[in-house]
Coordinates of C-alpha atoms and ligand atoms in Angstrom, one line a residue:
M1 CA 128.7 33.1 -122.8
T2 CA 126.4 35.6 -121.8
S3 CA 123.1 34.6 -123.3
H4 CA 121.1 31.5 -123.3
T5 CA 118.0 29.9 -124.9
V6 CA 114.6 30.1 -123.0
Y7 CA 111.5 28.9 -124.3
R8 CA 108.2 31.0 -123.5
L9 CA 104.6 30.3 -124.0
V10 CA 103.6 33.4 -126.2
D11 CA 99.8 32.4 -126.7
R12 CA 97.3 29.7 -125.3
N13 CA 96.2 27.5 -128.2
S14 CA 98.5 24.7 -128.1
F15 CA 102.3 23.6 -127.2
R16 CA 103.2 25.1 -130.5
D17 CA 102.8 28.5 -128.9
I18 CA 106.0 27.7 -127.1
K19 CA 108.7 29.8 -128.8
P20 CA 112.4 30.2 -128.4
F21 CA 114.0 33.4 -127.3
E22 CA 117.8 34.3 -126.6
E23 CA 118.1 36.0 -123.3
P24 CA 120.8 37.3 -121.0
I25 CA 121.8 34.5 -118.6
P26 CA 120.4 35.7 -115.1
T27 CA 122.7 37.3 -112.5
I28 CA 122.2 36.2 -108.7
N29 CA 121.6 37.7 -105.4
H30 CA 123.7 37.1 -102.1
N31 CA 121.1 34.2 -101.3
E32 CA 120.5 32.7 -104.8
V33 CA 122.0 29.9 -106.7
L34 CA 122.5 29.7 -110.6
V35 CA 121.7 26.3 -112.0
R36 CA 122.6 25.0 -115.3
I37 CA 119.4 23.0 -116.3
R38 CA 120.4 19.5 -117.7
A39 CA 117.1 17.8 -118.1
V40 CA 113.4 18.6 -117.8
A41 CA 110.5 16.1 -117.3
L42 CA 107.0 16.9 -118.8
N43 CA 103.8 16.6 -116.9
Y44 CA 100.2 16.2 -118.4
R45 CA 99.7 19.6 -116.6
D46 CA 102.2 21.2 -119.2
L47 CA 100.1 20.3 -122.1
I48 CA 96.8 22.0 -120.5
I49 CA 98.9 25.1 -119.6
A50 CA 99.8 25.3 -123.3
D51 CA 96.1 24.9 -124.6
G52 CA 94.7 27.3 -121.9
T53 CA 92.7 24.7 -120.1
Y54 CA 94.6 24.4 -117.0
P55 CA 92.4 25.2 -114.0
F56 CA 94.9 27.3 -111.9
P57 CA 96.4 30.8 -112.6
S58 CA 99.2 31.0 -115.2
K59 CA 101.2 34.2 -116.1
D60 CA 101.7 35.7 -119.4
Q61 CA 104.8 34.5 -121.6
V62 CA 105.6 32.1 -118.9
I63 CA 108.6 29.8 -119.3
P64 CA 106.8 26.3 -119.2
C65 CA 107.6 23.2 -117.1
S66 CA 108.1 22.7 -113.4
D67 CA 110.4 19.5 -113.2
G68 CA 114.1 20.4 -113.8
A69 CA 117.3 19.0 -112.7
G70 CA 120.8 20.6 -113.1
E71 CA 124.2 21.4 -111.8
V72 CA 124.9 24.5 -109.6
V73 CA 127.4 26.9 -111.3
K74 CA 127.4 29.6 -109.1
V75 CA 126.4 30.5 -105.6
G76 CA 125.6 34.0 -103.8
N77 CA 128.1 34.8 -100.9
T78 CA 125.3 33.8 -98.0
V79 CA 124.4 30.6 -99.6
S80 CA 125.4 27.8 -97.4
S81 CA 123.3 24.6 -98.2
V82 CA 124.5 24.1 -101.8
K83 CA 127.7 24.3 -103.6
E84 CA 129.0 24.5 -107.3
G85 CA 129.0 21.2 -109.0
D86 CA 126.0 19.7 -106.8
H87 CA 123.1 18.1 -108.9
V88 CA 119.9 19.8 -107.6
I89 CA 116.4 19.9 -108.4
A90 CA 113.9 22.8 -107.0
N91 CA 110.6 22.2 -105.5
F92 CA 107.6 22.4 -107.8
N93 CA 105.9 25.5 -106.0
L94 CA 109.0 27.7 -104.9
A95 CA 107.2 29.1 -102.1
H96 CA 105.7 26.0 -100.8
L97 CA 108.1 25.3 -97.8
Y98 CA 105.6 23.7 -95.5
G99 CA 102.2 22.9 -94.8
F100 CA 99.5 23.1 -97.7
Q101 CA 99.9 24.8 -101.0
A102 CA 97.8 27.9 -100.8
D103 CA 99.6 30.4 -103.2
H104 CA 99.8 29.3 -106.6
S105 CA 101.6 32.2 -107.9
Q106 CA 104.9 30.5 -107.1
A107 CA 104.1 27.3 -109.0
Q108 CA 106.8 26.6 -111.8
G109 CA 105.7 26.6 -115.4
A110 CA 102.3 28.4 -114.6
G111 CA 102.1 31.1 -111.8
A112 CA 106.1 31.5 -112.0
D113 CA 108.5 30.9 -114.7
G114 CA 109.6 27.2 -115.1
V115 CA 112.7 25.2 -116.4
L116 CA 112.5 24.9 -120.0
R117 CA 115.6 27.2 -120.5
Q118 CA 119.3 26.5 -120.0
Y119 CA 120.0 28.5 -116.7
A120 CA 117.8 29.2 -113.9
V121 CA 118.1 31.1 -110.6
F122 CA 116.7 30.1 -107.5
R123 CA 116.6 30.8 -103.8
E124 CA 118.7 28.3 -102.1
E125 CA 115.8 27.1 -99.9
A126 CA 113.8 25.8 -102.9
L127 CA 116.6 23.4 -103.8
A128 CA 117.2 19.7 -102.9
I129 CA 120.7 18.2 -103.4
V130 CA 120.3 14.8 -105.3
P131 CA 123.4 12.8 -104.2
K132 CA 125.5 11.3 -107.0
S133 CA 125.2 7.9 -104.9
A134 CA 121.7 7.8 -106.1
N135 CA 122.7 6.8 -109.5
L136 CA 120.2 8.7 -111.6
S137 CA 120.5 10.4 -114.9
F138 CA 119.2 13.9 -115.1
P139 CA 115.8 13.1 -116.5
Q140 CA 115.2 10.7 -113.7
M141 CA 116.2 13.2 -111.3
A142 CA 113.8 15.8 -113.0
S143 CA 111.1 13.1 -112.6
I144 CA 111.2 13.4 -108.9
V145 CA 109.8 16.9 -108.7
C146 CA 106.1 16.7 -109.5
T147 CA 104.9 13.2 -109.8
G148 CA 107.4 11.9 -107.4
V149 CA 106.4 14.4 -104.9
T150 CA 102.6 13.8 -105.3
A151 CA 102.9 10.0 -104.8
W152 CA 105.0 10.6 -101.6
N153 CA 102.3 13.0 -100.4
A154 CA 99.8 10.4 -101.1
F155 CA 101.9 7.8 -99.2
Y156 CA 103.2 10.0 -96.4
G157 CA 101.4 13.4 -96.1
N158 CA 98.4 11.7 -94.0
V159 CA 98.3 8.3 -92.6
P160 CA 101.6 6.7 -93.6
L161 CA 101.8 3.7 -95.9
K162 CA 103.3 0.5 -94.2
P163 CA 105.1 -2.2 -95.8
G164 CA 102.6 -4.9 -96.9
Q165 CA 99.7 -2.8 -97.5
T166 CA 98.2 -2.6 -101.0
V167 CA 98.1 0.4 -103.3
L168 CA 96.1 0.9 -106.4
F169 CA 97.4 3.0 -109.4
Q170 CA 95.0 4.4 -112.1
G171 CA 96.7 4.2 -115.6
T172 CA 100.5 4.1 -116.5
G173 CA 101.3 7.7 -116.7
G174 CA 103.9 9.9 -114.7
V175 CA 102.0 9.8 -111.4
S176 CA 101.0 6.1 -111.6
M177 CA 104.5 4.8 -112.6
T178 CA 106.6 6.9 -110.5
G179 CA 104.2 6.0 -107.5
L180 CA 104.8 2.6 -108.3
Q181 CA 108.3 2.6 -108.1
I182 CA 108.3 4.3 -104.8
A183 CA 105.6 2.0 -103.3
K184 CA 107.4 -1.0 -104.4
A185 CA 110.7 0.2 -102.6
A186 CA 108.3 0.9 -99.6
G187 CA 107.4 -2.5 -99.5
A188 CA 103.6 -2.1 -100.8
V189 CA 101.8 -4.7 -102.8
T190 CA 100.9 -3.1 -106.1
I191 CA 98.0 -3.1 -108.4
I192 CA 97.9 -1.0 -111.4
T193 CA 95.2 -0.4 -114.1
S194 CA 95.4 0.7 -117.8
S195 CA 93.3 0.8 -120.9
S196 CA 96.1 -1.2 -122.7
D197 CA 97.3 -4.7 -122.0
N198 CA 100.7 -3.8 -123.9
K199 CA 101.1 -1.1 -121.2
L200 CA 100.3 -3.7 -118.2
K201 CA 102.8 -6.2 -119.6
S202 CA 105.4 -3.7 -119.4
A203 CA 104.0 -2.5 -116.0
K204 CA 104.5 -5.8 -114.7
G205 CA 107.5 -7.2 -116.5
Q206 CA 109.8 -4.1 -116.6
Y207 CA 108.5 -2.5 -113.6
G208 CA 107.4 -4.9 -111.2
A209 CA 103.6 -4.4 -110.5
D210 CA 102.2 -7.3 -108.7
Y211 CA 98.8 -7.1 -110.1
T212 CA 97.2 -5.7 -113.1
I213 CA 93.7 -4.8 -114.4
N214 CA 92.6 -3.5 -117.8
Y215 CA 90.1 -0.8 -116.9
R216 CA 88.7 -0.5 -120.5
T217 CA 87.9 -4.3 -120.5
T218 CA 87.0 -4.6 -116.9
P219 CA 85.2 -1.3 -116.2
N220 CA 84.2 -2.7 -112.8
W221 CA 87.8 -2.8 -111.7
A222 CA 86.9 -2.5 -108.3
A223 CA 85.4 -5.9 -108.1
E224 CA 88.7 -7.1 -109.5
A225 CA 90.8 -5.3 -106.8
N226 CA 88.7 -6.6 -104.1
K227 CA 89.0 -10.3 -105.4
I228 CA 93.0 -9.7 -105.4
T229 CA 92.8 -8.5 -101.8
N230 CA 90.5 -11.4 -100.7
G231 CA 87.4 -9.0 -100.3
R232 CA 89.4 -6.6 -97.8
G233 CA 90.0 -3.7 -100.4
V234 CA 92.9 -1.8 -101.2
D235 CA 94.6 0.5 -98.5
F236 CA 95.8 3.3 -100.8
I237 CA 94.4 4.5 -104.4
L238 CA 96.1 7.1 -106.2
D239 CA 93.1 8.5 -108.0
N240 CA 94.0 10.3 -111.3
G241 CA 90.5 10.0 -113.1
G242 CA 88.8 12.5 -110.3
S243 CA 85.0 12.5 -110.3
G244 CA 84.7 9.9 -113.1
T245 CA 86.6 7.2 -111.3
L246 CA 85.6 8.1 -107.6
K247 CA 82.8 5.6 -107.6
Q248 CA 85.0 2.7 -108.4
S249 CA 87.7 4.0 -106.0
L250 CA 85.2 4.0 -103.2
D251 CA 84.2 0.5 -104.2
A252 CA 87.6 -0.9 -104.1
I253 CA 88.9 1.2 -100.8
A254 CA 89.3 -0.8 -97.7
P255 CA 87.8 0.4 -94.3
G256 CA 89.9 3.1 -93.3
G257 CA 91.8 3.3 -96.5
I258 CA 92.8 6.5 -98.2
I259 CA 91.6 7.5 -101.9
T260 CA 94.2 10.6 -102.8
I261 CA 92.5 12.9 -105.3
I262 CA 95.4 13.7 -107.7
G263 CA 94.0 14.0 -111.3
F264 CA 91.1 15.0 -113.1
L265 CA 91.3 13.0 -116.5
S266 CA 87.9 11.5 -116.2
P267 CA 85.3 14.1 -115.3
A268 CA 81.7 12.8 -114.4
S269 CA 78.4 14.8 -115.0
Q270 CA 76.9 15.6 -111.7
A271 CA 74.1 13.1 -112.5
D272 CA 76.6 10.2 -112.4
M273 CA 78.6 11.3 -109.4
P274 CA 78.1 8.6 -106.7
D275 CA 76.9 9.3 -103.0
V276 CA 80.5 10.2 -101.8
A277 CA 79.3 11.1 -98.3
M278 CA 77.4 7.8 -97.7
M279 CA 80.1 5.6 -99.2
A280 CA 82.8 7.5 -97.5
L281 CA 80.9 6.9 -94.2
A282 CA 80.4 3.2 -94.9
K283 CA 84.0 2.6 -95.5
C284 CA 85.4 5.0 -92.6
C285 CA 87.9 6.0 -95.6
I286 CA 89.6 9.2 -96.1
I287 CA 89.1 11.2 -99.3
R288 CA 91.9 13.6 -99.5
G289 CA 93.0 15.9 -102.2
V290 CA 96.7 16.9 -102.8
L291 CA 98.5 19.5 -104.6
V292 CA 102.2 18.0 -105.1
G293 CA 103.6 18.8 -101.9
P294 CA 105.9 20.8 -99.6
K295 CA 109.8 21.0 -99.7
P296 CA 110.3 18.7 -96.7
F297 CA 108.6 16.0 -98.9
L298 CA 111.0 16.6 -101.8
N299 CA 113.9 16.1 -99.3
E300 CA 112.5 13.1 -97.9
L301 CA 111.9 11.5 -101.1
V302 CA 115.3 12.4 -102.5
T303 CA 116.7 10.6 -99.5
F304 CA 114.5 7.7 -99.9
V305 CA 115.3 7.4 -103.6
A306 CA 119.0 7.6 -103.0
Q307 CA 118.8 5.0 -99.9
K308 CA 116.7 2.4 -101.9
Q309 CA 118.3 3.2 -105.4
V310 CA 114.8 4.0 -106.8
Q311 CA 114.9 4.0 -110.6
L312 CA 112.6 6.7 -112.0
P313 CA 110.7 5.4 -114.8
V314 CA 111.6 7.5 -117.8
D315 CA 110.0 6.3 -121.1
K316 CA 111.5 8.5 -123.7
V317 CA 114.0 11.4 -123.8
F318 CA 113.8 14.2 -126.5
G319 CA 116.2 16.9 -127.4
F320 CA 116.0 20.9 -126.7
S321 CA 115.6 22.1 -130.3
T322 CA 111.9 23.6 -130.8
E323 CA 111.0 20.8 -133.0
E324 CA 112.2 18.2 -130.4
I325 CA 110.3 20.3 -127.9
Y326 CA 107.2 20.0 -129.9
S327 CA 107.5 16.4 -130.4
A328 CA 107.9 15.5 -126.8
Y329 CA 104.7 17.3 -126.0
E330 CA 102.9 15.5 -128.9
Y331 CA 104.2 12.3 -127.6
L332 CA 102.8 13.1 -124.1
K333 CA 99.6 14.0 -125.8
Q334 CA 99.2 10.8 -127.7
G335 CA 99.5 8.9 -124.5
G336 CA 101.5 6.1 -125.7
H337 CA 104.1 6.6 -122.9
V338 CA 104.5 4.3 -119.7
G339 CA 106.1 6.8 -117.1
K340 CA 107.8 10.0 -117.8
V341 CA 108.5 11.9 -121.0
C342 CA 111.6 14.2 -120.8
I343 CA 113.8 16.6 -122.5
N344 CA 117.6 16.7 -122.3
V345 CA 118.6 20.3 -122.2
S346 CA 122.2 19.7 -122.4
Ligands
NAP413 N1 97.3 17.0 -107.8 C1 98.6 17.1 -108.0 O1 99.4 17.5 -107.3 C2 98.9 16.4 -109.3 C3 100.3 16.2 -109.6 C4 100.6 15.5 -111.0 C5 99.7 15.2 -111.9 N2 98.4 15.4 -111.5 C6 97.1 15.2 -112.4 O2 97.1 13.7 -112.4 C7 96.7 13.2 -113.6 C8 97.7 12.4 -114.4 O3 99.0 13.1 -114.6 P1 100.1 12.3 -115.3 O4 101.3 13.4 -115.3 O5 100.5 11.0 -114.7 O6 99.6 12.2 -116.7 P2 100.1 11.2 -117.8 O7 101.5 10.9 -117.8 O8 99.7 12.0 -119.2 O9 99.2 9.9 -117.7 C9 97.9 9.8 -117.8 C10 97.5 8.6 -118.0 O10 96.3 8.2 -117.1 C11 95.5 7.2 -117.5 N3 94.2 7.4 -117.6 C12 93.5 8.3 -118.2 N4 92.2 8.2 -118.1 C13 92.0 7.4 -117.1 C14 90.9 6.5 -116.3 N5 89.5 6.9 -116.6 N6 91.1 5.8 -115.5 C15 92.5 5.3 -115.3 N7 93.6 5.8 -115.8 C16 93.2 6.8 -116.8 C17 96.1 6.6 -118.9 O11 96.7 5.5 -118.7 P3 96.7 4.2 -119.7 O12 97.1 4.8 -121.0 O13 97.5 3.4 -119.1 O14 95.2 3.6 -119.8 C18 96.9 7.9 -119.3 O15 98.2 7.3 -120.1 C19 96.4 14.5 -114.6 O16 95.1 15.0 -114.2 C20 97.3 15.6 -113.8 O17 96.9 16.9 -114.1 C21 98.1 16.3 -110.3

């Protein structure tokens, strides 16, 4: 086989602008690795890159999606850290090897080509090996990449999460449900919010959340979180709403706690913004933005996932035909999922 199927985003109106192409299988240099992609995990980001509303740069004709898992089929002659047959995932941003993400041009699926294709070439330093002992499917491995590392960054990128501390997750999407599985394995007490009682039932019954709050029927969910924590507040909040949820997050955070700003699903008008400075001062809390995380976080998370046998929360897996890919994007867009939406490439 000399050619493979590659999807590219040919315009910016919707995910239906993702079109298939037959292209030569790429060749490798001495320090590169050829990976046969086996599964892809979708993110909310992939929807907004496709419809042109993503707030970061994205190149023309980009190959979509940042989260891929596959097996190594060929290595260059100076590659020493991976070998043929290894199961691997690549860091979200291929150039983010340490520190903070400053260069968006190497973020997969936007500034750089992503993984919605059958074969991809990576430099060896971008790859982490997922040990077979982790007992994960390829869709689960792919689910580690963006939302997993983002949650890991929220817990360990600043003041580290300690067993017994309380973590609150907003909504039941990819970031929250992946974070929930990690936080539980790390010994945290977990609170999750959702607009849907059914989703909360699943978050508790199937995924083990300790406490649940419906943020639609209980818009002052901070008061409920304070009640759950006997008035102390929550130690860590993974904030997916952004400016529109920050007031509640500040009301719910414990003194000295960390609110990690991750998403921007619920923007607030300037007039509705809380007095962030005064509220942060009063709580002595940290409000910290994260952009996924550097490669060492991917390595740490993979080690943790394998050791703790964390099962990444895959909601549904679609096929690799164009219609199946559109169905996967549509399913994510409809928002009925709890956890990750994935695509089986082969
Ligand atoms: N900064 C980073 O590095 C980073 C990394 C990954 C993702 N993100 C961002 O994080 C956000 C979530 O991403 P995702 O992949 O988890 O998306 P997703 O899987 O599409 O999940 C979205 C979920 O968020 C919940 N939600 C929506 N509005 C909410 C609100 N006002 N309050 C609480 N929950 C709300 C909903 O949960 P219910 O249906 O249960 O109500 C919805 O299903 C997006 O904005 C994404 O761009 C940022």
